[in-house]
mmCIF file of C-alpha atoms in Angstrom:
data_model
loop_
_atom_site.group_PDB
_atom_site.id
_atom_site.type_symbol
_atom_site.label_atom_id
_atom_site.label_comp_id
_atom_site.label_asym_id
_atom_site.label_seq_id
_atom_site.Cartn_x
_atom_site.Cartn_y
_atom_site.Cartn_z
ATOM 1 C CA UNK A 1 0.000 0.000 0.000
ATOM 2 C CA UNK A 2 3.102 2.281 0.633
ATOM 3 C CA UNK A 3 4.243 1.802 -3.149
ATOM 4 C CA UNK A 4 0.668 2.814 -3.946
ATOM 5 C CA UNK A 5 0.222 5.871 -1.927
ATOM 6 C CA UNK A 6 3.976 7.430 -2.911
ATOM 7 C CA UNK A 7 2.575 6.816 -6.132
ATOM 8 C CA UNK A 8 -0.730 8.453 -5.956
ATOM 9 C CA UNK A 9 0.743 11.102 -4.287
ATOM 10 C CA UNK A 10 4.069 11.720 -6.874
ATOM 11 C CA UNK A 11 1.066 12.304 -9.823
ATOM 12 C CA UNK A 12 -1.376 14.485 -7.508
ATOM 13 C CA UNK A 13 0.711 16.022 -4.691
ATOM 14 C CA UNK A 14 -2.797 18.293 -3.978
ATOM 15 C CA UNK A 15 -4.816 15.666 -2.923
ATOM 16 C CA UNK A 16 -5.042 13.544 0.349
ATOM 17 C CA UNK A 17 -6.162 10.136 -1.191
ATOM 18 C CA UNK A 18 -6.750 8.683 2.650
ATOM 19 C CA UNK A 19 -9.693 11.059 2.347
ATOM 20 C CA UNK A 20 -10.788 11.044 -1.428
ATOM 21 C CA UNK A 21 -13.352 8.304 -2.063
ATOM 22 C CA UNK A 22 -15.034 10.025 -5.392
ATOM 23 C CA UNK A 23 -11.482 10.186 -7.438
ATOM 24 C CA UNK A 24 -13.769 9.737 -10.847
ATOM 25 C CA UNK A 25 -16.920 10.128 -9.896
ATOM 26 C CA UNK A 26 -16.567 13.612 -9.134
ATOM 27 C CA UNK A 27 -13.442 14.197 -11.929
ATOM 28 C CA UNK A 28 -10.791 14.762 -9.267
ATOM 29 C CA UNK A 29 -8.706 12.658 -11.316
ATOM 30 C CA UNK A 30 -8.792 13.961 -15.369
ATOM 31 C CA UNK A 31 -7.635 11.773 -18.235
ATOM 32 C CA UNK A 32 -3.645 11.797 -18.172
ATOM 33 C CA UNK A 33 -3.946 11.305 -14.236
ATOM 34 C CA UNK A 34 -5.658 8.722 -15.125
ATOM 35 C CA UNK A 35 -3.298 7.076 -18.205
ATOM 36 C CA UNK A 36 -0.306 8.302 -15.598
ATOM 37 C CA UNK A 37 -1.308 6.270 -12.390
ATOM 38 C CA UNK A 38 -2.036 2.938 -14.113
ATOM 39 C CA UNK A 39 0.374 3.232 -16.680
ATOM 40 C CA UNK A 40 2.730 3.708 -12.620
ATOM 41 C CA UNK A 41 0.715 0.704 -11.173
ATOM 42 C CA UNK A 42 1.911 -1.289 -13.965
ATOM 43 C CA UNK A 43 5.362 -0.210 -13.834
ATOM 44 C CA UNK A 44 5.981 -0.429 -10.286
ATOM 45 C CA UNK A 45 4.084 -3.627 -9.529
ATOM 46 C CA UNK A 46 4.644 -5.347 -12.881
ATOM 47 C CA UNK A 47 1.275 -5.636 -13.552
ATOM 48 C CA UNK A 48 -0.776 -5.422 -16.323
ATOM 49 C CA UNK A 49 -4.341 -3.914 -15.533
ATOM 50 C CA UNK A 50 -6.865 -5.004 -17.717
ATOM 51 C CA UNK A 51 -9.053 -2.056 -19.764
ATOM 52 C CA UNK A 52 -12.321 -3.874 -18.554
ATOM 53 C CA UNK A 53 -11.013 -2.804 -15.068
ATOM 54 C CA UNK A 54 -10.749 0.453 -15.698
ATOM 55 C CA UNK A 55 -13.857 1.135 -13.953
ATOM 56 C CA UNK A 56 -14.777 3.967 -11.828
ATOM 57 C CA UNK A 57 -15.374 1.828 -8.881
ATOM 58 C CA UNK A 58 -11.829 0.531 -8.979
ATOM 59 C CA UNK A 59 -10.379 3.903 -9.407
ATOM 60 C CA UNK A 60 -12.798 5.971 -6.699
ATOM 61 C CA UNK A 61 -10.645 5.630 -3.996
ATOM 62 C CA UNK A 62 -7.242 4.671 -2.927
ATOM 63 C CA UNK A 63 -8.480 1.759 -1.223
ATOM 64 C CA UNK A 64 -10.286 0.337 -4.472
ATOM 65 C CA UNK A 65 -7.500 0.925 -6.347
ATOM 66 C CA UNK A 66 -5.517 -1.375 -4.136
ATOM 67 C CA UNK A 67 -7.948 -4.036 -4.289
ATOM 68 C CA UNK A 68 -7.474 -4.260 -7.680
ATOM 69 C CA UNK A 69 -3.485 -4.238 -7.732
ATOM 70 C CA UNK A 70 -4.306 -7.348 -5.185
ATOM 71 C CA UNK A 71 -5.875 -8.955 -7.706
ATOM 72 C CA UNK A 72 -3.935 -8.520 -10.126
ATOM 73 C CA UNK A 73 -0.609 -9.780 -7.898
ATOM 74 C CA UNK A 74 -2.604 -12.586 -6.409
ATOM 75 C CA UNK A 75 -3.454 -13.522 -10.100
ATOM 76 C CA UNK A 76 0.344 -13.848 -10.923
ATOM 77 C CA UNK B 1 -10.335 1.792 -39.948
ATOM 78 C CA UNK B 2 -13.401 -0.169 -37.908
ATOM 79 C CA UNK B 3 -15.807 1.911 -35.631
ATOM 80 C CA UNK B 4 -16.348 0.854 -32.157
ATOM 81 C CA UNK B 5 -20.418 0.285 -32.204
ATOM 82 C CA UNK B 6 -20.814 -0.401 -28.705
ATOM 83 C CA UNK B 7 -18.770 -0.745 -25.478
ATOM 84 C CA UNK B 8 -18.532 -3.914 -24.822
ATOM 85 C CA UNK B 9 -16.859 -3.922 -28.025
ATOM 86 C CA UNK B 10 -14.305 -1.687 -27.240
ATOM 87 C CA UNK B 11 -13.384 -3.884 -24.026
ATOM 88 C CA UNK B 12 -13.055 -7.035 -25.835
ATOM 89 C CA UNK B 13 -11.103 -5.849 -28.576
ATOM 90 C CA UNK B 14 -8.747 -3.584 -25.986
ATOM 91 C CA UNK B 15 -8.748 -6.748 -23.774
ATOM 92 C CA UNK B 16 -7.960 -8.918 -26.522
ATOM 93 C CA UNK B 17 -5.309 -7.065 -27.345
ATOM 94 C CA UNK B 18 -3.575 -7.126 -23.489
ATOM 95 C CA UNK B 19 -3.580 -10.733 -23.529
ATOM 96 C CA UNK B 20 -1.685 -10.978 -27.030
ATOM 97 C CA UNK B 21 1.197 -8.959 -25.111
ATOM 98 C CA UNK B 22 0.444 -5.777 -26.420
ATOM 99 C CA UNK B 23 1.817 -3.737 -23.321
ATOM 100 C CA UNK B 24 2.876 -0.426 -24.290
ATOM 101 C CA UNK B 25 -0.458 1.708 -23.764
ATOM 102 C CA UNK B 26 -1.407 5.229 -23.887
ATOM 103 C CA UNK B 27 -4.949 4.821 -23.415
ATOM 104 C CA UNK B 28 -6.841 4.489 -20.308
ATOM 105 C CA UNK B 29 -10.378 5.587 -21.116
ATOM 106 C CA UNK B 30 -12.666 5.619 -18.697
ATOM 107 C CA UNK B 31 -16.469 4.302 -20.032
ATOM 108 C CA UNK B 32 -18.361 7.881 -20.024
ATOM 109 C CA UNK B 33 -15.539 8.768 -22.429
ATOM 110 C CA UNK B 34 -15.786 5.810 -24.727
ATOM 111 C CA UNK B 35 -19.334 5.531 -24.925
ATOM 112 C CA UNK B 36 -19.445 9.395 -25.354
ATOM 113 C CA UNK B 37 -17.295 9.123 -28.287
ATOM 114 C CA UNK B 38 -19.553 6.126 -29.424
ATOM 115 C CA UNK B 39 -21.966 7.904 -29.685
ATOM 116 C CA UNK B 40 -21.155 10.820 -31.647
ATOM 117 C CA UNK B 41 -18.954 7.828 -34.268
ATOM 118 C CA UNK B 42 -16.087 9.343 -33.340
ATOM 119 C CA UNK B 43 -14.347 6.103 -32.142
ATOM 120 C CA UNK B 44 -12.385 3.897 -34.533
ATOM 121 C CA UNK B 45 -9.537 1.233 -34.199
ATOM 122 C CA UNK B 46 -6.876 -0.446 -36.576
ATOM 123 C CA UNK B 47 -5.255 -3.501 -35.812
ATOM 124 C CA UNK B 48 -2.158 -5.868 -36.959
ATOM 125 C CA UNK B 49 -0.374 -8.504 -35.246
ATOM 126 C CA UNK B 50 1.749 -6.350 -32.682
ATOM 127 C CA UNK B 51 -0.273 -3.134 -32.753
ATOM 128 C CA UNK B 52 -3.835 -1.513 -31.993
ATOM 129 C CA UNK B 53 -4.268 1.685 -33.053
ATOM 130 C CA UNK B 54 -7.549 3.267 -31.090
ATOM 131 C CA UNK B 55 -8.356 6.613 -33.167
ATOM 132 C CA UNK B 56 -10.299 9.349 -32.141
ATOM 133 C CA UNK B 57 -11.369 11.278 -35.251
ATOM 134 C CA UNK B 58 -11.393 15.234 -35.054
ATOM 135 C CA UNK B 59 -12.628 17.379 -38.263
ATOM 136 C CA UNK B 60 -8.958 18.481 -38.626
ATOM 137 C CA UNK B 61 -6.854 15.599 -37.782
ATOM 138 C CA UNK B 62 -7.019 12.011 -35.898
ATOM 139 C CA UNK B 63 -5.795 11.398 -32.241
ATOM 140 C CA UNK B 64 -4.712 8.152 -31.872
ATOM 141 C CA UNK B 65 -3.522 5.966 -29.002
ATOM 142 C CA UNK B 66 -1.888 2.177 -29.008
ATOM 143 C CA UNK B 67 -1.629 -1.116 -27.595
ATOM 144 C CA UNK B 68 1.701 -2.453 -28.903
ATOM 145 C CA UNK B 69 4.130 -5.104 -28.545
ATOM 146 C CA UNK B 70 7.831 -4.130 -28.638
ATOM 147 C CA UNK B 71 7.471 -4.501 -32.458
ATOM 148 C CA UNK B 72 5.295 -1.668 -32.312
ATOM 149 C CA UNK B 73 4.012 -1.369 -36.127
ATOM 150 C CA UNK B 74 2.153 1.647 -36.774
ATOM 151 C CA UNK B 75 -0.547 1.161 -39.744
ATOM 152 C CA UNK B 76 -1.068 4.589 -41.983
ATOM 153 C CA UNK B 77 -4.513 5.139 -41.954
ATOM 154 C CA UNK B 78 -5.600 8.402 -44.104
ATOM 155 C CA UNK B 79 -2.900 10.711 -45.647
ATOM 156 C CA UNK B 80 -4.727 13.146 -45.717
ATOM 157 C CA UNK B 81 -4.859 14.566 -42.002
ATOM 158 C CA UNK B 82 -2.134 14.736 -39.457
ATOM 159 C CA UNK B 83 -2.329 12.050 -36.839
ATOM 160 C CA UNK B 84 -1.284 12.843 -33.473
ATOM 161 C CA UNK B 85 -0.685 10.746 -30.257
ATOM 162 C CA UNK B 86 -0.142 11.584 -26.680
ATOM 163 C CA UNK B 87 2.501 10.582 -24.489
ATOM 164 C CA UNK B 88 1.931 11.555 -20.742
ATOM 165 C CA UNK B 89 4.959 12.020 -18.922
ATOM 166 C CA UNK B 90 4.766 11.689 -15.033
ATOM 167 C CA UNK B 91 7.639 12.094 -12.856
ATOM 168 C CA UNK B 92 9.307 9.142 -13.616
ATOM 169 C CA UNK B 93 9.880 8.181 -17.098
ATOM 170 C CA UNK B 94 10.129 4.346 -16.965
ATOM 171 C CA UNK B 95 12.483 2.563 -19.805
ATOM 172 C CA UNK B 96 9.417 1.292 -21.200
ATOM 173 C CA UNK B 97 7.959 4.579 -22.246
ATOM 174 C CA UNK B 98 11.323 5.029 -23.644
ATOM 175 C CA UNK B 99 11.499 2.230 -25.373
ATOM 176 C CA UNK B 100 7.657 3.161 -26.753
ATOM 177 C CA UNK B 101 8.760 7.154 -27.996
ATOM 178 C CA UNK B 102 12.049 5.725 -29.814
ATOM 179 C CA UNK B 103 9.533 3.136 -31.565
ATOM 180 C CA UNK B 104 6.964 5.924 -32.589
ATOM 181 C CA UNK B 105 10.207 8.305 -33.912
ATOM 182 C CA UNK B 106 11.481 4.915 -35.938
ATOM 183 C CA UNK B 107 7.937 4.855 -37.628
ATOM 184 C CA UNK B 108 7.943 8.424 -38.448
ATOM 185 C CA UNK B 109 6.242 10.573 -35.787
ATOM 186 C CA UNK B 110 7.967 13.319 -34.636
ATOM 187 C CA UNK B 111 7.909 15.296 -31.500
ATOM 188 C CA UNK B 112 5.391 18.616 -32.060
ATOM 189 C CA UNK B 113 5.067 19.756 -28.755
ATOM 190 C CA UNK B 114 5.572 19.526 -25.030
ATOM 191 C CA UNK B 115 3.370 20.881 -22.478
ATOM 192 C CA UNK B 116 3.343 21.487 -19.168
ATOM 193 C CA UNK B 117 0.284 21.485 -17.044
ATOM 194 C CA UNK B 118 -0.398 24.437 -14.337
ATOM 195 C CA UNK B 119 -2.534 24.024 -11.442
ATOM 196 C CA UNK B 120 -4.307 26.554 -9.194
ATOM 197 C CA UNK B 121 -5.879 25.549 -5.918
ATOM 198 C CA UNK B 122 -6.700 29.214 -4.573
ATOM 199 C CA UNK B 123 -9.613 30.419 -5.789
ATOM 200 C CA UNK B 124 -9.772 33.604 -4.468
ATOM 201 C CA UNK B 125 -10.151 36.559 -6.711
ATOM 202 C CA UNK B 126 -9.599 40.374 -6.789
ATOM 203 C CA UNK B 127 -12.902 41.643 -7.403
ATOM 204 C CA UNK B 128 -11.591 44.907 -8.429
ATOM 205 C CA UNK B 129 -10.345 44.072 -11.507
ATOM 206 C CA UNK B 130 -13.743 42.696 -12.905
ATOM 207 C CA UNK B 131 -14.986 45.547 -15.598
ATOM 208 C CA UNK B 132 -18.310 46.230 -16.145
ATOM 209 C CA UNK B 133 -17.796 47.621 -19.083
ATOM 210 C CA UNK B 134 -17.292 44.355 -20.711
ATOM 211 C CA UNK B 135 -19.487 41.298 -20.965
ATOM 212 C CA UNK B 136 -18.455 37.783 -21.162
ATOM 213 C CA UNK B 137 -21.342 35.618 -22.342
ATOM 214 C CA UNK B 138 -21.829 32.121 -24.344
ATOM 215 C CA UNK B 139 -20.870 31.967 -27.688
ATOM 216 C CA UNK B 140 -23.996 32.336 -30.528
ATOM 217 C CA UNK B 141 -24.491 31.114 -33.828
ATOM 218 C CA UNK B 142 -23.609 34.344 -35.125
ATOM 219 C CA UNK B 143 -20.264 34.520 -33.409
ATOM 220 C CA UNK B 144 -18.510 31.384 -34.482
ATOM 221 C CA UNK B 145 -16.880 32.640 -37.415
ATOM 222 C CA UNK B 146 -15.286 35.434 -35.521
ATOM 223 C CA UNK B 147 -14.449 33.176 -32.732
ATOM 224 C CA UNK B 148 -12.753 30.913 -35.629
ATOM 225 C CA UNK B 149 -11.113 33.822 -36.865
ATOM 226 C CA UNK B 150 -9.552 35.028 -33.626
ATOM 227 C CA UNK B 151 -8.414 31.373 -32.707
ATOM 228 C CA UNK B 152 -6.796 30.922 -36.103
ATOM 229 C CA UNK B 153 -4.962 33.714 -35.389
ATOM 230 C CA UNK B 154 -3.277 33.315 -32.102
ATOM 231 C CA UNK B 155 -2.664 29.445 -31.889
ATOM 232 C CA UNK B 156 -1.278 26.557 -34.080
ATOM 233 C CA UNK B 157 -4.326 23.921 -34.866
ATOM 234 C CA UNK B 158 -2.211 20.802 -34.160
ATOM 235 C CA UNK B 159 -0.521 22.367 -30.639
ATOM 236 C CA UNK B 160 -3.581 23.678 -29.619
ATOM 237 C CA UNK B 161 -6.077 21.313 -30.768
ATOM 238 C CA UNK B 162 -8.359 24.144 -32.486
ATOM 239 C CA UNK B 163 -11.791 23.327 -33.735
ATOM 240 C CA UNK B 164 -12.962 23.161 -36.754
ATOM 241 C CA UNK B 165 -16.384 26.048 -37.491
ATOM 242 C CA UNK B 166 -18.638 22.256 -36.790
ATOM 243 C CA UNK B 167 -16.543 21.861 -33.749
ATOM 244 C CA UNK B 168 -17.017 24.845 -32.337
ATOM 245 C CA UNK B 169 -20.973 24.737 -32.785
ATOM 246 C CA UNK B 170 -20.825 21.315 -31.252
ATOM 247 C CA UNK B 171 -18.629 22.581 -27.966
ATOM 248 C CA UNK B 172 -20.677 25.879 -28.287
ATOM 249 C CA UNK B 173 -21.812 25.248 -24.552
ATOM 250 C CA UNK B 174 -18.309 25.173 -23.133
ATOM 251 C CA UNK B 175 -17.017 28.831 -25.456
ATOM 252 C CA UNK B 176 -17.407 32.214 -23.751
ATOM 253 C CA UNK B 177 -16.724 35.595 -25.389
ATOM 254 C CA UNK B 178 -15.731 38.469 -24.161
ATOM 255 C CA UNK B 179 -17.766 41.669 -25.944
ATOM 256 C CA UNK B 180 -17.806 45.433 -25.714
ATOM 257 C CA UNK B 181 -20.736 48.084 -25.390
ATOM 258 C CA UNK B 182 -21.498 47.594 -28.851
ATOM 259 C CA UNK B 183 -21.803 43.715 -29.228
ATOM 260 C CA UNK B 184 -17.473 43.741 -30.907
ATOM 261 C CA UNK B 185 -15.848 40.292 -29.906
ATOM 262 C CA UNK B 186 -12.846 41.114 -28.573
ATOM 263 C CA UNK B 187 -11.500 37.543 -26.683
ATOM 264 C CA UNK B 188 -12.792 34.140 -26.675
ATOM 265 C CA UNK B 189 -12.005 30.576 -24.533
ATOM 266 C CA UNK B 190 -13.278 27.563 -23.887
ATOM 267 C CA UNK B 191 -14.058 26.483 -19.741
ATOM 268 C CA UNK B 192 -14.246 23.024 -18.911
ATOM 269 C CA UNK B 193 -15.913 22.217 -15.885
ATOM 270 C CA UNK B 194 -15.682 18.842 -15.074
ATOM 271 C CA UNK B 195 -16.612 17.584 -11.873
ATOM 272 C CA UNK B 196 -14.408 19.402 -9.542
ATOM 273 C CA UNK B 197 -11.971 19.988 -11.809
ATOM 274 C CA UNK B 198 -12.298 23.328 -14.697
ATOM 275 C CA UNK B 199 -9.663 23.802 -16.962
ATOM 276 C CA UNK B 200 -9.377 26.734 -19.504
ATOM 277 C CA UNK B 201 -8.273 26.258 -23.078
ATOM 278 C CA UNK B 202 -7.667 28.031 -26.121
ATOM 279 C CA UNK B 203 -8.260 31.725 -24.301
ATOM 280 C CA UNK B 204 -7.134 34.521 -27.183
ATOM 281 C CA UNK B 205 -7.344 38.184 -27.512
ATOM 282 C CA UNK B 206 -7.960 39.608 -30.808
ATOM 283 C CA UNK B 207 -4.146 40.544 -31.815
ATOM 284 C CA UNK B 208 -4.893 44.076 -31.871
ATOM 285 C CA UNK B 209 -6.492 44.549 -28.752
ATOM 286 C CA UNK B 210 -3.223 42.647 -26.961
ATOM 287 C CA UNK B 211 -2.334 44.436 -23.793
ATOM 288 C CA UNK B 212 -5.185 46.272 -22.300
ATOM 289 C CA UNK B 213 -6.672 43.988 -19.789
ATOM 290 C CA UNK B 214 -8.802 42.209 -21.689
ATOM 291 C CA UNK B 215 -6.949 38.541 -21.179
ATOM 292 C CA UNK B 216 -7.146 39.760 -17.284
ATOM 293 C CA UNK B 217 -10.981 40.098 -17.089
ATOM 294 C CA UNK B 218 -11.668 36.636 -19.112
ATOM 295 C CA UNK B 219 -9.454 35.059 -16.667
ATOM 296 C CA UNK B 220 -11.044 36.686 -13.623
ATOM 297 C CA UNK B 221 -14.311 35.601 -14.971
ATOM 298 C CA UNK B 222 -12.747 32.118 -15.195
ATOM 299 C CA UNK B 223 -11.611 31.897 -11.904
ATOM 300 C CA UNK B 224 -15.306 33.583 -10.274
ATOM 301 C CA UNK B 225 -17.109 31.419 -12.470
ATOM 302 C CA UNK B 226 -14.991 28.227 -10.345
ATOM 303 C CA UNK B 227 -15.482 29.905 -7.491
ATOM 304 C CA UNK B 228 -19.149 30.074 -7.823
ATOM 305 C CA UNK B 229 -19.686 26.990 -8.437
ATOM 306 C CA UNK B 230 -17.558 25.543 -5.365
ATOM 307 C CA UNK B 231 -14.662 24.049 -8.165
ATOM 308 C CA UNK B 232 -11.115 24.448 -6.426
ATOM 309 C CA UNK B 233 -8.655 22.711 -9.124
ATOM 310 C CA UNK B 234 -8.625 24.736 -11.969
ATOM 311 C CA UNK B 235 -6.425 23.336 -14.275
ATOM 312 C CA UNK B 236 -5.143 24.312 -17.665
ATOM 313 C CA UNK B 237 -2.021 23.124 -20.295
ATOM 314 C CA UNK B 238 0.755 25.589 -22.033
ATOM 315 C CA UNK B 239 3.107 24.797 -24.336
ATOM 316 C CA UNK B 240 6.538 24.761 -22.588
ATOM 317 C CA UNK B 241 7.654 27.560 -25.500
ATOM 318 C CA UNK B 242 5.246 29.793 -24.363
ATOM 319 C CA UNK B 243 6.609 31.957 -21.845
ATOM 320 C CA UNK B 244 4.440 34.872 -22.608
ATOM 321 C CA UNK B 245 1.129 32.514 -21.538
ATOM 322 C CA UNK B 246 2.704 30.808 -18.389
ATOM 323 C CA UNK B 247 3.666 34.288 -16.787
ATOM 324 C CA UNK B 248 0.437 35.106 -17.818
ATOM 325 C CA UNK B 249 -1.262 32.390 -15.875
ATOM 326 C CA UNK B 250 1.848 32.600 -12.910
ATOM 327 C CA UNK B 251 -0.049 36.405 -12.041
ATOM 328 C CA UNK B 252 -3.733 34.331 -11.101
ATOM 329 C CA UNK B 253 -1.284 32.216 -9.003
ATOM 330 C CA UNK B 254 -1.053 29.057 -11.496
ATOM 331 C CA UNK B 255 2.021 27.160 -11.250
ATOM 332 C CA UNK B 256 3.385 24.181 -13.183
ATOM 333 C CA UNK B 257 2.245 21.374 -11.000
ATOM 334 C CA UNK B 258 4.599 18.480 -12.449
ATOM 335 C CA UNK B 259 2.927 17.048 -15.007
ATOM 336 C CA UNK B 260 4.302 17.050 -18.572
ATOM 337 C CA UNK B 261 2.489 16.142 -21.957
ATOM 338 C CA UNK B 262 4.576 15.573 -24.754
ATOM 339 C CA UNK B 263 2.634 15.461 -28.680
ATOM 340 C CA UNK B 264 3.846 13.251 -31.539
ATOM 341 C CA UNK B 265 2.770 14.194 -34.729
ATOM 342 C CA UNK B 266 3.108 12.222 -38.279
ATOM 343 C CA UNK B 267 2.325 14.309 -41.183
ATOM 344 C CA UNK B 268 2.051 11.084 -43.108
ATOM 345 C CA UNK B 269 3.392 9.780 -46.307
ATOM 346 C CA UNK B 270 1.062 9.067 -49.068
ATOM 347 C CA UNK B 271 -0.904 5.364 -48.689
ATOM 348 C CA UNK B 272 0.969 1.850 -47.688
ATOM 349 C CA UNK B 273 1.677 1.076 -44.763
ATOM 350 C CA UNK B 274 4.696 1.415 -42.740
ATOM 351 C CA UNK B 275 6.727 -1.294 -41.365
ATOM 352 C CA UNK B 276 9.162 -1.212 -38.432
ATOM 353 C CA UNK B 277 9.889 -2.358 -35.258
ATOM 354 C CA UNK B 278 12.366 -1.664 -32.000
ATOM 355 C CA UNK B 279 14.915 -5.066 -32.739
#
């Protein structure tokens, strides 16, 4: 979760993602946050998040967004 | 080039593509954008063995995005409009999206711009400099070829992404314009509002009213407008070239927040297809 956070934080230093739970529902996040994070995720974790997961429930929080980099490492 | 019809389809082709080791990605769309594009049959995609080319078609030229293998092979598509593609940089820049830019220079895109996003959390505003004199309204029907006219004038299409006369009448919601007494256009821009983000775009002076507050009352009308509506990241992108618009921007208290854009272009080379790849 550490390697998640630094990297939440490196692409939006502004926000505190322990509090934000509407990152695309409400459009905190914009497009190349978007394309910047998971394109991160999949970098750092070695990864490779799917396009069908690119949902906003996976992406509204930092929690959810962990849950799916679980996945994804649990799937490996 | 295939549209998209639906977007399901668009996930099984994209997902399709992941599995077959197609890795290096500069699309992350999020399903209100996709289907949005859908809709208005503005979403196409090309595909060969290592490559999928997703293209969103503008009047004036395509943006296109990829999943590729390392033997990224770029398929020419139309020769007659420039094709651009975006390549987010964050803070890092990992070897991979190296390795992707070198592939996209090999197959003929060249670097066109980079850009440099600039952030303002503050929202306060000095109420002072507001002018009555002036008013800054939606654009009408009647006022898109002057709007065209004073856009054509102060940016590069392909930098700045400009609209086409149809474009503008189809964004015509998200264009202001600032007017005198008598009804004259004298500045025009396009505010995004988008959740709580806004970002401004495209905001020009006519070239020989430059200089006499003008650009400082559409901005102040920007930033009130955010205010108003309880928005506190207002966002917008300037070319890295254009000193003259970030100091602008630096005196409402925007500053370059970290985040880098950098936009291939390939001016194409007449049919065929091009073959290439990183080994």
């Amino acid at each position: 979760m550490d390697k998640l956070m630094a990297i939440l934080t490196d692409a939006r230093p502004d926000l505190d993602f322990k509090k934000e739970d509407k990152l695309i529902d409400d459009e905190v996040l914009d497009s190349f946050d978007i394309i910047t994070i998971v394109g991160e995720i999949n970098s750092v974790f070695d990864i490779n998040i799917n396009v069908g997961d690119l949902l906003p429930e996976n992406f509204n929080s930092a929690e959810a967004i962990w849950q799916i980099v679980q996945k994804y490492l649990q799937e490996q | 080039m295939q549209k998209f019809n639906n977007y399901d389809e668009f996930i099984e082709i994209t997902k399709l593509a992941q599995q077959n080791q197609q890795k290096n990605i500069n699309c992350y769309l999020m399903p209100n954008e996709i289907n949005e594009l859908i809709i208005k049959e503005k979403l196409y995609y090309l595909q060969n063995n290592t490559t999928l080319q997703i293209i969103r078609k503008h009047d004036r030229f395509y943006n296109v995005s990829f999943y590729a293998t390392e033997k990224f092979n770029f398929t020419l598509f139309d020769s007659n409009l420039p094709i651009i593609t975006d390549i987010p940089y964050s803070i890092k820049i990992c070897d991979k999206i190296k390795l992707f830019v070198l592939s996209l220079q090999k197959q003929g895109f060249k670097l066109n711009c980079e850009s440099s996003r600039m952030r303002k959390k503050n929202t306060n505003i000095d109420t002072n400099k507001i002018n009555n004199n002036f008013k800054i309204d939606n654009i009408t029907e009647q006022e898109i070829d002057k709007v065209y006219e004073i856009w054509e004038s102060n940016f590069n299409y392909l930098t700045d992404l400009l609209y086409s006369k149809n474009e503008i009448q189809e964004h015509k919601n998200d264009i202001y314009v600032c007017k005198d007494d008598n009804g004259n256009i004298l500045g025009a821009m396009e505010i995004l509002l988008k959740g709580n983000n806004a970002w401004i775009q495209k905001i020009a002076i006519k070239n020989e009213l430059k200089g006499k507050g003008i650009g400082t009352i559409m901005e102040n009308f920007y930033i009130n407008k955010c205010k108003t509506l309880g928005i506190n990241s207002l966002l917008l992108y300037t070319i890295n070239d254009n000193m003259s618009a970030q100091n602008f921007h630096k005196k409402f208290g925007f500053n370059f927040d970290g985040k880098h854009n950098c936009q291939y272009l390939y001016l194409g080379e007449k049919n065929g297809q091009i073959n290439g790849n990183l080994n």
